[in-house]
Coordinates of C-alpha atoms and ligand atoms in Angstrom, one line a residue:
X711 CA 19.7 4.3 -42.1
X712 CA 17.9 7.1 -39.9
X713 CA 14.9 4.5 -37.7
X714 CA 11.5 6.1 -37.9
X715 CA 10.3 8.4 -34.9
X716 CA 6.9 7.7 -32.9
X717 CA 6.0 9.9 -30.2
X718 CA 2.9 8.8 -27.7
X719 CA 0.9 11.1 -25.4
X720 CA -1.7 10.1 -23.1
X721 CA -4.9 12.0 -21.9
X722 CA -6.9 10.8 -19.0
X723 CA -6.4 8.0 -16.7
X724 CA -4.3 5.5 -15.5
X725 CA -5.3 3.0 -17.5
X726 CA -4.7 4.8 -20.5
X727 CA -1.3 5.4 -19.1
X728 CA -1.0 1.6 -19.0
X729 CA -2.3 1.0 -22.4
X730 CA -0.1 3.4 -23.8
X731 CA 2.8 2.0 -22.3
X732 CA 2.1 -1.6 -24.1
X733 CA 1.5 0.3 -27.3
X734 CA 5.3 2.0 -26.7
X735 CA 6.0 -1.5 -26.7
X736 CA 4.2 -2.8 -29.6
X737 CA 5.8 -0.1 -31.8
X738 CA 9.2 -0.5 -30.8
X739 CA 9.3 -3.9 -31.4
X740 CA 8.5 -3.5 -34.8
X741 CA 11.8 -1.0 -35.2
X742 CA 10.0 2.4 -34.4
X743 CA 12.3 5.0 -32.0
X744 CA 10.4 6.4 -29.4
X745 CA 11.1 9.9 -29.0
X746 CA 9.6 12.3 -26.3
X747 CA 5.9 14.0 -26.7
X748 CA 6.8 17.4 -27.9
X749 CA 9.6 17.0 -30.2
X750 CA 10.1 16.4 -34.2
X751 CA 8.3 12.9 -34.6
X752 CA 7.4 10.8 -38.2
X753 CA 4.3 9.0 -36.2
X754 CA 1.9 10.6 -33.4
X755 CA -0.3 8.3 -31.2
X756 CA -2.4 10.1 -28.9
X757 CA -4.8 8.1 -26.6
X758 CA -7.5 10.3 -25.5
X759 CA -9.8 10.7 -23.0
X760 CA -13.1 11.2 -23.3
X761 CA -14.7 12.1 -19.6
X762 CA -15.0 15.6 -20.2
X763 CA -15.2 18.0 -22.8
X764 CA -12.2 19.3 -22.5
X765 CA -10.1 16.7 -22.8
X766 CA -11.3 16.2 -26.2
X767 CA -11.1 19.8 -27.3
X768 CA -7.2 19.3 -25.7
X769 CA -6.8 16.2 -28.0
X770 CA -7.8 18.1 -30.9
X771 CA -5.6 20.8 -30.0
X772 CA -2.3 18.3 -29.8
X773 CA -3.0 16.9 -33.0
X774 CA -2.7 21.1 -34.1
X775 CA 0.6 21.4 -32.1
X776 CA 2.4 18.9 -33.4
X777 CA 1.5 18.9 -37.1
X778 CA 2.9 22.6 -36.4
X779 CA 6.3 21.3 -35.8
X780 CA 5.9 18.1 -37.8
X781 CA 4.0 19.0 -40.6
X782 CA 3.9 15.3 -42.3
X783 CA 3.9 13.4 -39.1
X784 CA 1.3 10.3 -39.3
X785 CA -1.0 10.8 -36.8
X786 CA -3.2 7.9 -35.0
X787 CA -6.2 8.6 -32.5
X788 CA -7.0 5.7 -30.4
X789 CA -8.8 5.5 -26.3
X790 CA -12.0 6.8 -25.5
X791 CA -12.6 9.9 -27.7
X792 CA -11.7 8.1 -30.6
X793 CA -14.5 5.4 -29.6
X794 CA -17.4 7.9 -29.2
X795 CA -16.5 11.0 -31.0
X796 CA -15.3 8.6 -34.1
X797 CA -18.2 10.7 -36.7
X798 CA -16.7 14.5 -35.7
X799 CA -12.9 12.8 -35.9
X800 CA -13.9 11.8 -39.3
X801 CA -13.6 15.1 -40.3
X802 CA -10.9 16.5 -38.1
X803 CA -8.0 17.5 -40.5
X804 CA -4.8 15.9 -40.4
X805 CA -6.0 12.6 -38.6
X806 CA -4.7 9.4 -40.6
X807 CA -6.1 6.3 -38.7
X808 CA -8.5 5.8 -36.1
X809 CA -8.8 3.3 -34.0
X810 CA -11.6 2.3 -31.4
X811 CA -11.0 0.6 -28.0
X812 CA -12.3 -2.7 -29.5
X813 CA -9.0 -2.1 -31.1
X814 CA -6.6 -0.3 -29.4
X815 CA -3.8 -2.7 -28.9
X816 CA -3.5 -3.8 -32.3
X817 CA -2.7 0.2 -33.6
X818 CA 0.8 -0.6 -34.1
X819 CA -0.2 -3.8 -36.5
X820 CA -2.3 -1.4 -38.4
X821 CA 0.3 1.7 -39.3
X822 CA 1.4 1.3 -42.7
X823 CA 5.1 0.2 -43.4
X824 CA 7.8 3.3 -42.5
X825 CA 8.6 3.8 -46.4
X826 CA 4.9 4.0 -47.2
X827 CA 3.9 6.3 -44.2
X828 CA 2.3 9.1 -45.9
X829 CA -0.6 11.1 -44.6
X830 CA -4.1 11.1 -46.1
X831 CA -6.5 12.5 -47.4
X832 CA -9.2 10.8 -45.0
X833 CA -8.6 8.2 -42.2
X834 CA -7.8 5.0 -42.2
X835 CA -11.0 3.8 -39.5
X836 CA -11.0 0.4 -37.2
X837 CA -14.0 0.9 -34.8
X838 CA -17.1 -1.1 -33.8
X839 CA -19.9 0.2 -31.6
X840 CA -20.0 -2.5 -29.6
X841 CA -16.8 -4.0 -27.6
X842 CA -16.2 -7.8 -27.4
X843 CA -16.9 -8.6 -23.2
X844 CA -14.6 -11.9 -23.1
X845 CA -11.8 -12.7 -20.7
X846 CA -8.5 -11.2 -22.2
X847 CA -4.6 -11.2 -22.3
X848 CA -2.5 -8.2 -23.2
X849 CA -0.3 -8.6 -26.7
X850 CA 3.1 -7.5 -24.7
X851 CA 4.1 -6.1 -21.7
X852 CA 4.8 -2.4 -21.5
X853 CA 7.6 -0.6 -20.4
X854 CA 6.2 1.6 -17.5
X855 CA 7.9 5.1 -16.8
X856 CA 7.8 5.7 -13.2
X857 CA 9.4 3.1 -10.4
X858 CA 5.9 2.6 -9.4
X859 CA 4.3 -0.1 -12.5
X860 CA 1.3 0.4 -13.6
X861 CA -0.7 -3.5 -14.1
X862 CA -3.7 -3.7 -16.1
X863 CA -6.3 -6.1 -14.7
X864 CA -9.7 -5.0 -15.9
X865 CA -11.7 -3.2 -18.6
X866 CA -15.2 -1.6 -19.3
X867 CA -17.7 -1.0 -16.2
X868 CA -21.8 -1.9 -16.6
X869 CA -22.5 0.5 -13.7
X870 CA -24.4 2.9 -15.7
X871 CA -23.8 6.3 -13.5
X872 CA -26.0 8.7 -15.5
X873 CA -23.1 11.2 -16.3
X874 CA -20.7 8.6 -16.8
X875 CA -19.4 7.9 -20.8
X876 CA -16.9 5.3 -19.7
X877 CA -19.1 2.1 -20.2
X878 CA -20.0 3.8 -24.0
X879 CA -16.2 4.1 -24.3
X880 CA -15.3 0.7 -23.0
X881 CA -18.0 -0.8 -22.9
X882 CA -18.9 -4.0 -20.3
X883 CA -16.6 -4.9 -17.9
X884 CA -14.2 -7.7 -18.6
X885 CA -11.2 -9.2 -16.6
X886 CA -7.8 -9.9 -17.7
X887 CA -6.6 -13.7 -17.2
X888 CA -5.2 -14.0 -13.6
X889 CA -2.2 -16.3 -15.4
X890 CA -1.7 -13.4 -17.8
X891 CA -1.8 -11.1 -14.6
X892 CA 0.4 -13.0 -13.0
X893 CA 3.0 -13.3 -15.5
X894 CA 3.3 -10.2 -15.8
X895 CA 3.9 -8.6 -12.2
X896 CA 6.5 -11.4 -12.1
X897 CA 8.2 -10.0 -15.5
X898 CA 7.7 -6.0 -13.7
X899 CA 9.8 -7.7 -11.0
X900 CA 12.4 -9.7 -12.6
X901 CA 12.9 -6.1 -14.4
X902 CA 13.2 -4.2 -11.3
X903 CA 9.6 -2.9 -10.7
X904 CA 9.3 -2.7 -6.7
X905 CA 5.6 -1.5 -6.2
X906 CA 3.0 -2.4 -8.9
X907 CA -0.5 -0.4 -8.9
X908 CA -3.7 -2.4 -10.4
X909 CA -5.6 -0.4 -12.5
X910 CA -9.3 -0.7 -14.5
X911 CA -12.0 0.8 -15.1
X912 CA -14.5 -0.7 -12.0
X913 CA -11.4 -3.2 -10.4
X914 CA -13.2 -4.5 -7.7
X915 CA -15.2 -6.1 -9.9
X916 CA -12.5 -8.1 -11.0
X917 CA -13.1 -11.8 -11.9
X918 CA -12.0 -14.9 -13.9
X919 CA -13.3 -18.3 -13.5
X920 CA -14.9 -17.7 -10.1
X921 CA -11.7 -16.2 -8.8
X922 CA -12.4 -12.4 -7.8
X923 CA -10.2 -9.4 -6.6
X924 CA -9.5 -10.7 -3.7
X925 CA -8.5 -14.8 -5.0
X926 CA -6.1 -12.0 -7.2
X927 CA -4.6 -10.0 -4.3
X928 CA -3.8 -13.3 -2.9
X929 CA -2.1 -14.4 -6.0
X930 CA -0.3 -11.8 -6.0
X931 CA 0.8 -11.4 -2.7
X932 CA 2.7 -14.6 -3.0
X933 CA 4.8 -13.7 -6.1
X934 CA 8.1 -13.6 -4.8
X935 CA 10.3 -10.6 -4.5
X936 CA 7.5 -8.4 -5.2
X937 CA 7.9 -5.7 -2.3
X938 CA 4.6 -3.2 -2.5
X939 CA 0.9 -3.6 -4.9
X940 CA -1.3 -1.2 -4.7
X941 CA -4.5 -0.4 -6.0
X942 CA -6.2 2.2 -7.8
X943 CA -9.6 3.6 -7.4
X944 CA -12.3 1.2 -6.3
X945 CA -15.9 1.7 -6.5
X946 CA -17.2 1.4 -2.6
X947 CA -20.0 -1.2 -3.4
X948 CA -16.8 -3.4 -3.8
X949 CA -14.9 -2.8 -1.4
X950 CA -15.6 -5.8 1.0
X951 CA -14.9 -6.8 4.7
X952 CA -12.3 -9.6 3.2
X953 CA -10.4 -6.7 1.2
X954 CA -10.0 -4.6 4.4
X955 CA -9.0 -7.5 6.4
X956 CA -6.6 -8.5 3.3
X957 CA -5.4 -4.7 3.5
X958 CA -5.0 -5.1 7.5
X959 CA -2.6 -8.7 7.5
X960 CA -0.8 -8.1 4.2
X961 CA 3.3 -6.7 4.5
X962 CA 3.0 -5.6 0.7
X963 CA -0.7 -4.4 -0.4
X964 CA -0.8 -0.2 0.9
X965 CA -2.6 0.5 3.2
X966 CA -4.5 3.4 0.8
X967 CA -7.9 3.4 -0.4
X968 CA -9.1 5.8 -3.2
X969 CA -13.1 5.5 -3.2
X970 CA -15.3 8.0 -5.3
X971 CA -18.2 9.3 -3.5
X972 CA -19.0 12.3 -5.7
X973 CA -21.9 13.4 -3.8
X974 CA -22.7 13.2 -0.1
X975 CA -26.5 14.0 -1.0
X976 CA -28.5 10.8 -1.0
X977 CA -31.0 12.5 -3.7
X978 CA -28.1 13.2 -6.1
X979 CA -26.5 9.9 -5.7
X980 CA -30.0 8.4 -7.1
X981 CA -30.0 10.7 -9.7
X982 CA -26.2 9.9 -10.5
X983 CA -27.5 6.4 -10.5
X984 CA -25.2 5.4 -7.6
X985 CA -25.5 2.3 -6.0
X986 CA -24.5 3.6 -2.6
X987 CA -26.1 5.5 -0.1
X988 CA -24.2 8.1 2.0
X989 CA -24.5 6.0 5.0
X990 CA -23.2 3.1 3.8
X991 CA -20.4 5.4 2.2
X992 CA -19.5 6.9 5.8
X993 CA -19.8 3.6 7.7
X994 CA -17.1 1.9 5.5
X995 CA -14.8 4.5 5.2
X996 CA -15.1 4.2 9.4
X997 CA -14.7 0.8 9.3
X998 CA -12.0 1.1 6.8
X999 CA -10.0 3.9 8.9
X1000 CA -10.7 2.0 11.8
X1001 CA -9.2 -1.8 11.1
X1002 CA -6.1 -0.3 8.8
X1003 CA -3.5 1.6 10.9
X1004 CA -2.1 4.6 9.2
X1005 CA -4.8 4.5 6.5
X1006 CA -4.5 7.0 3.6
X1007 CA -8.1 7.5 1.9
X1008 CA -8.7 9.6 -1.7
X1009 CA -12.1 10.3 -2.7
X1010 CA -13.5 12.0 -5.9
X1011 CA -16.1 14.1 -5.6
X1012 CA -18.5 15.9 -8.7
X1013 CA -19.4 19.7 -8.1
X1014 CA -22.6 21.1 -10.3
X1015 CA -24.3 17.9 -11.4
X1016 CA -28.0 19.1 -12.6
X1017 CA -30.3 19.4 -9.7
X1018 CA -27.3 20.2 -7.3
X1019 CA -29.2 22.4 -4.9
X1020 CA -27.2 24.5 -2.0
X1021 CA -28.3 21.9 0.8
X1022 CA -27.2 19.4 -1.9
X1023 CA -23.6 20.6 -1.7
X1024 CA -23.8 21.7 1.7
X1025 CA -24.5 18.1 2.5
X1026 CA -21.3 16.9 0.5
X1027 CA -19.3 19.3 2.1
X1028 CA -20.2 18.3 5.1
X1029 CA -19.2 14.3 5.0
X1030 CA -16.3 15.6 3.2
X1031 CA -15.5 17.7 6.2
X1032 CA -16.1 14.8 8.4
X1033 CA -14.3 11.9 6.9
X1034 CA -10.7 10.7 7.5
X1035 CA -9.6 11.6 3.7
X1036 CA -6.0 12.5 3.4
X1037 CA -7.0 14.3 -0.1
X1038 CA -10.1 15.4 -2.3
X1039 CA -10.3 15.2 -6.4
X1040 CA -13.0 17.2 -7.1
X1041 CA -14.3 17.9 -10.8
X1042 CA -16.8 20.4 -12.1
X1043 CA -19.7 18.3 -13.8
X1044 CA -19.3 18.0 -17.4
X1045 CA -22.6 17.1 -19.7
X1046 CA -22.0 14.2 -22.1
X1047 CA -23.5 13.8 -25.1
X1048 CA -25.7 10.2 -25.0
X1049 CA -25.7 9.9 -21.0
X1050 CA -28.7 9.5 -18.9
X1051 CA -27.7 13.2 -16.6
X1052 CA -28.3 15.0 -19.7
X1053 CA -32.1 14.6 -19.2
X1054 CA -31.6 15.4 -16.0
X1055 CA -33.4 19.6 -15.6
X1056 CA -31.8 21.6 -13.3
X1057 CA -28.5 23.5 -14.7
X1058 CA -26.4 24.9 -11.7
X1059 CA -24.8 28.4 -13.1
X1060 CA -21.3 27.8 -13.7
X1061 CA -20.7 30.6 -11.5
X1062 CA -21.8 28.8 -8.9
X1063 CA -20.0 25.4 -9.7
X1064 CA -16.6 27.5 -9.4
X1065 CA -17.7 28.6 -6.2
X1066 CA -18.3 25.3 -4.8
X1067 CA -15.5 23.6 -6.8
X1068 CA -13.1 26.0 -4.7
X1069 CA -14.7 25.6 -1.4
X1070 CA -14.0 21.6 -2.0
X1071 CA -10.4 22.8 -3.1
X1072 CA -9.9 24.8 0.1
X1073 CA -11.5 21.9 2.1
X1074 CA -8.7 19.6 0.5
X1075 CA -5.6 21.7 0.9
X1076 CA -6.6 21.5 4.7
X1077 CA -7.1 17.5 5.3
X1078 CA -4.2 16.8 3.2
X1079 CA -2.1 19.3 5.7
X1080 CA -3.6 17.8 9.0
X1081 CA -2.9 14.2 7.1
X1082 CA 0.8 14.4 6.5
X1083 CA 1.0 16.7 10.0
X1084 CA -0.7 13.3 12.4
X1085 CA 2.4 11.6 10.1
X1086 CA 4.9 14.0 11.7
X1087 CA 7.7 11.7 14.1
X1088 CA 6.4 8.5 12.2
X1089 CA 9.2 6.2 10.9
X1090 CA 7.8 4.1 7.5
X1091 CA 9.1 3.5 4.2
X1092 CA 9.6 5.2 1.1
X1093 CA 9.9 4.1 -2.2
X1094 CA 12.5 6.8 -4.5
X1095 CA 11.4 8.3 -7.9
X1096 CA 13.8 9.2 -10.2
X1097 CA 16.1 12.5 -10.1
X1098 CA 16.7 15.2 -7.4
X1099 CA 15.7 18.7 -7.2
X1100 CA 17.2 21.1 -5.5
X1101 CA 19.1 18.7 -3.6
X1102 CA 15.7 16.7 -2.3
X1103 CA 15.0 13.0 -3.6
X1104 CA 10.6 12.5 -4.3
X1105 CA 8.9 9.5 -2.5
X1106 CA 5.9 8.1 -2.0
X1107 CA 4.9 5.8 1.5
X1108 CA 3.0 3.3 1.3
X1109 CA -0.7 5.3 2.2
X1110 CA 0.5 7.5 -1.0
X1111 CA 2.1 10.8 1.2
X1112 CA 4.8 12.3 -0.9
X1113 CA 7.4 12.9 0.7
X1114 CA 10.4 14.7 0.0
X1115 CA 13.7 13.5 1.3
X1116 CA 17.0 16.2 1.7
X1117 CA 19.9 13.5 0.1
X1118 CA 23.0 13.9 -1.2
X1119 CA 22.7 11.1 -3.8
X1120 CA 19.7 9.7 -6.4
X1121 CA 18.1 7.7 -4.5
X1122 CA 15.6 6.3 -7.4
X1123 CA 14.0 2.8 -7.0
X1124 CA 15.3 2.3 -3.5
X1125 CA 13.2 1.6 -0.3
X1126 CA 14.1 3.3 2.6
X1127 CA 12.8 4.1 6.0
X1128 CA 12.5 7.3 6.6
X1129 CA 11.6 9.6 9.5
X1130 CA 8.5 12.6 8.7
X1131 CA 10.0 15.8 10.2
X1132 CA 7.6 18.3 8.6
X1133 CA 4.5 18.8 6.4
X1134 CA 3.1 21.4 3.9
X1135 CA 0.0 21.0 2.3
X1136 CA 1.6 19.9 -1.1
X1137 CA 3.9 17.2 0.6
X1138 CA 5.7 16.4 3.8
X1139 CA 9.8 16.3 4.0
X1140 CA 11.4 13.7 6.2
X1141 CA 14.9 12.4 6.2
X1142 CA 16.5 8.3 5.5
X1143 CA 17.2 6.4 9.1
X1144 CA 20.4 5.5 8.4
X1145 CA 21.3 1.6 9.7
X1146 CA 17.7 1.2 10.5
X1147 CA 16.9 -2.2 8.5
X1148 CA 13.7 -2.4 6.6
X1149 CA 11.3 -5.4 8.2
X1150 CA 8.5 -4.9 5.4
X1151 CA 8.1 -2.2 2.8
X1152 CA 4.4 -1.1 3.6
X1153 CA 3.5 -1.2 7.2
X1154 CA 5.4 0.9 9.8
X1155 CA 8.3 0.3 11.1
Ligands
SF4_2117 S1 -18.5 3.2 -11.7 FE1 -19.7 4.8 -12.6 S2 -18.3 6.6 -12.7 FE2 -17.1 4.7 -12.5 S3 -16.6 4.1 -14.6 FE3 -18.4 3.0 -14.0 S4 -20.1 4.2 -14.7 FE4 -18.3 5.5 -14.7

């Protein structure tokens, strides 16, 4: 007997790469074969995104794609569109069930049994408006994709940034038990896992039973045989003196910082609804680059939000210019439907947000060259993806430089010290140290 097919695809961030990994999980353990996005499936999951508008017109396209080459495929809509577009997806044709983030780990308990899979004629719906803001442990662990693991900690955010639909999405923030957390980086271990990256929505706001980020880097950073944790974007209001001192002492947590500004224009940032100034923005990053050798530092940054004037941007540009980051994310503003920046007068001409979007761009491609060049002659380690191209195994250091390394074998999962010879604005090429032994597997060596 032929097992039934799901395929899952993911829109947006890293959480909702995590999530989707537990739901790949879920489904398999109830007898489901997981076959790759893209190809003849009985059951589509898509978790989408719902940051900007074109990530749901993309979601809406998928669903399209793959009824084309799977006409009666049962599809299910879960993540952050299906929690605030739930009324237009209602109507979108060829959608079976949706399911709301209140929800969204329990998908696989509500897909009807494989012989009665059959598509309908209107969706199945599990949403509420609201989402539940208790502690929380995940159903299973997933299986993550990459050598670097991907560890849920958090949900929701209460920040409120004005063109921000995450908190509608997923609503308050919330914290994963730390014993739940625990368990599993020791499971991601046991199976292999070598670096694990935190992820959230707001992480530094992490806390359960008076225990904060920090009490949980600590936790961490005792489970045994666990070689590198990272973590993902932090807000910089939680950033504190203890984490960059944590960051400084500890052999395992990178030394890498990703920490959104979007605007370097203290009028903006109010309007944003921000709760940092550009000052205290630039003094930490300072501090941060300053106390943490070899530092690697990500920022976001929004072009185009209403009321962005030319000094506005020019003012962005300029701390952007000025700061230590080793690479720029920068994204066009996008309005929202039911946040606070749609109220907001003062529409910059998308002409000129391309403009300024590219300047950024340009600005990016140039710190992230003079970053990996101030790496050139440094020896550090590097952790292996999977797979070669054209004779070159892809790793990543611990302050996130990709690096590519010329090797005659796959190198995956393996840490290695390895010498930086050269760098190009997409990535730097180095080669292994061979019989250098590694003393820790994030600072240098
Ligand atoms: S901190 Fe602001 S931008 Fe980040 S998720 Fe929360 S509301 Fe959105």
């Amino acid at each position: 007997m032929t097992s039934t097919r799901a395929s899952l695809h993911t829109l947006g961030c890293r959480l909702n790469q995590a999530e989707t990994a537990i739901l790949g999980e879920g489904l398999r353990q109830k007898g489901y074969q997981l076959v790759e996005f893209g190809q003849p499936t009985d059951v589509l999951i898509l978790n989408t995104c719902s940051v900007t508008e074109d990530a749901e017109r993309t979601s809406r396209y998928l669903i399209r794609k793959t009824l084309k080459h799977s006409p009666h495929a049962f599809v299910a809509v879960t993540g952050c569109y299906a929690q605030t577009g739930v009324e237009g997806l209602k109507h979108q044709t060829g959608i079976d069930l949706i399911v709301g983030n209140q929800f969204k780990l329990d998908l696989p308990t509500y897909l009807p049994p494989a012989h009665a899979l059959q598509k309908r004629s209107s969706p199945d719906v599990h949403h509420t408006r609201t989402i539940s803001r208790g502690e929380f442990d995940l159903p299973h662990f997933g299986e993550p994709d990459t050598t670097r693991a991907l560890l849920k900690i958090q949900d929701g955010c209460s920040a409120m940034c004005s063109f921000c639909i995450i908190p509608f999405a997923r609503g308050h923030e919330r914290s994963r038990t730390l014993d739940d957390v625990l368990r599993e980086a020791k499971s991601l271990v046991a199976r292999g896992y070598r670096e694990i990256v935190l992820t959230g929505v707001n992480i530094g706001q992490y806390l359960h039973k008076g225990r904060g980020f920090c009490a949980l880097l600590r936790q961490l950073d005792q489970v045994a045989d666990l070689e590198r944790i990272r973590i993902s974007s932090i807000e910089p209001t939680t950033v504190t003196n203890e984490l960059l001192d944590l960051m400084a002492s500890s052999t395992r947590l990178c030394p890498y910082l990703h920490i959104p500004l979007q605007s370097g224009d203290d009028q903006i940032l109010s309007a944003m609804n921000r709760r940092h100034t550009v000052l205290a923005y630039v003094r930490l990053i300072q501090q941060a680059a300053a106390r943490i050798p070899n530092l690697g530092i990500g920022t976001d940054l929004m072009v185009g939000f209403p009321g962005e004037t030319e000094t506005a941007f020019r003012n962005t540009f300029a701390v952007a210019m000025e700061l230590p980051f080793s690479y720029l994310h920068v994204f066009p503003y996008s309005p929202r439907p039911g946040t606070a920046a749609m109220r907001i007068q003062g529409t910059v001409p998308s002409a000129t947000v391309k403009k300024r979007a590219s300047l950024l761009h340009d600005l990016g491609h140039a710190k992230r060259l003079a970053f990996h060049n101030k790496q050139v002659g440094m020896t550090v380690s590097a952790l292996f993806e999977s797979g070669m191209q054209d004779g070159y195994c892809h790793s990543t250091t611990p302050n996130f430089t990709k690096v590519a390394v010329a090797a005659s074998d796959d190198l995956q999962n393996q840490i290695k010290p390895i010498t930086i010879t050269a760098a190009t604005e997409r990535w730097a090429f180095g080669h292994v140290v061979p019989n250098q032994p590694m003393k820790t597997s994030t600072t240098l060596l």
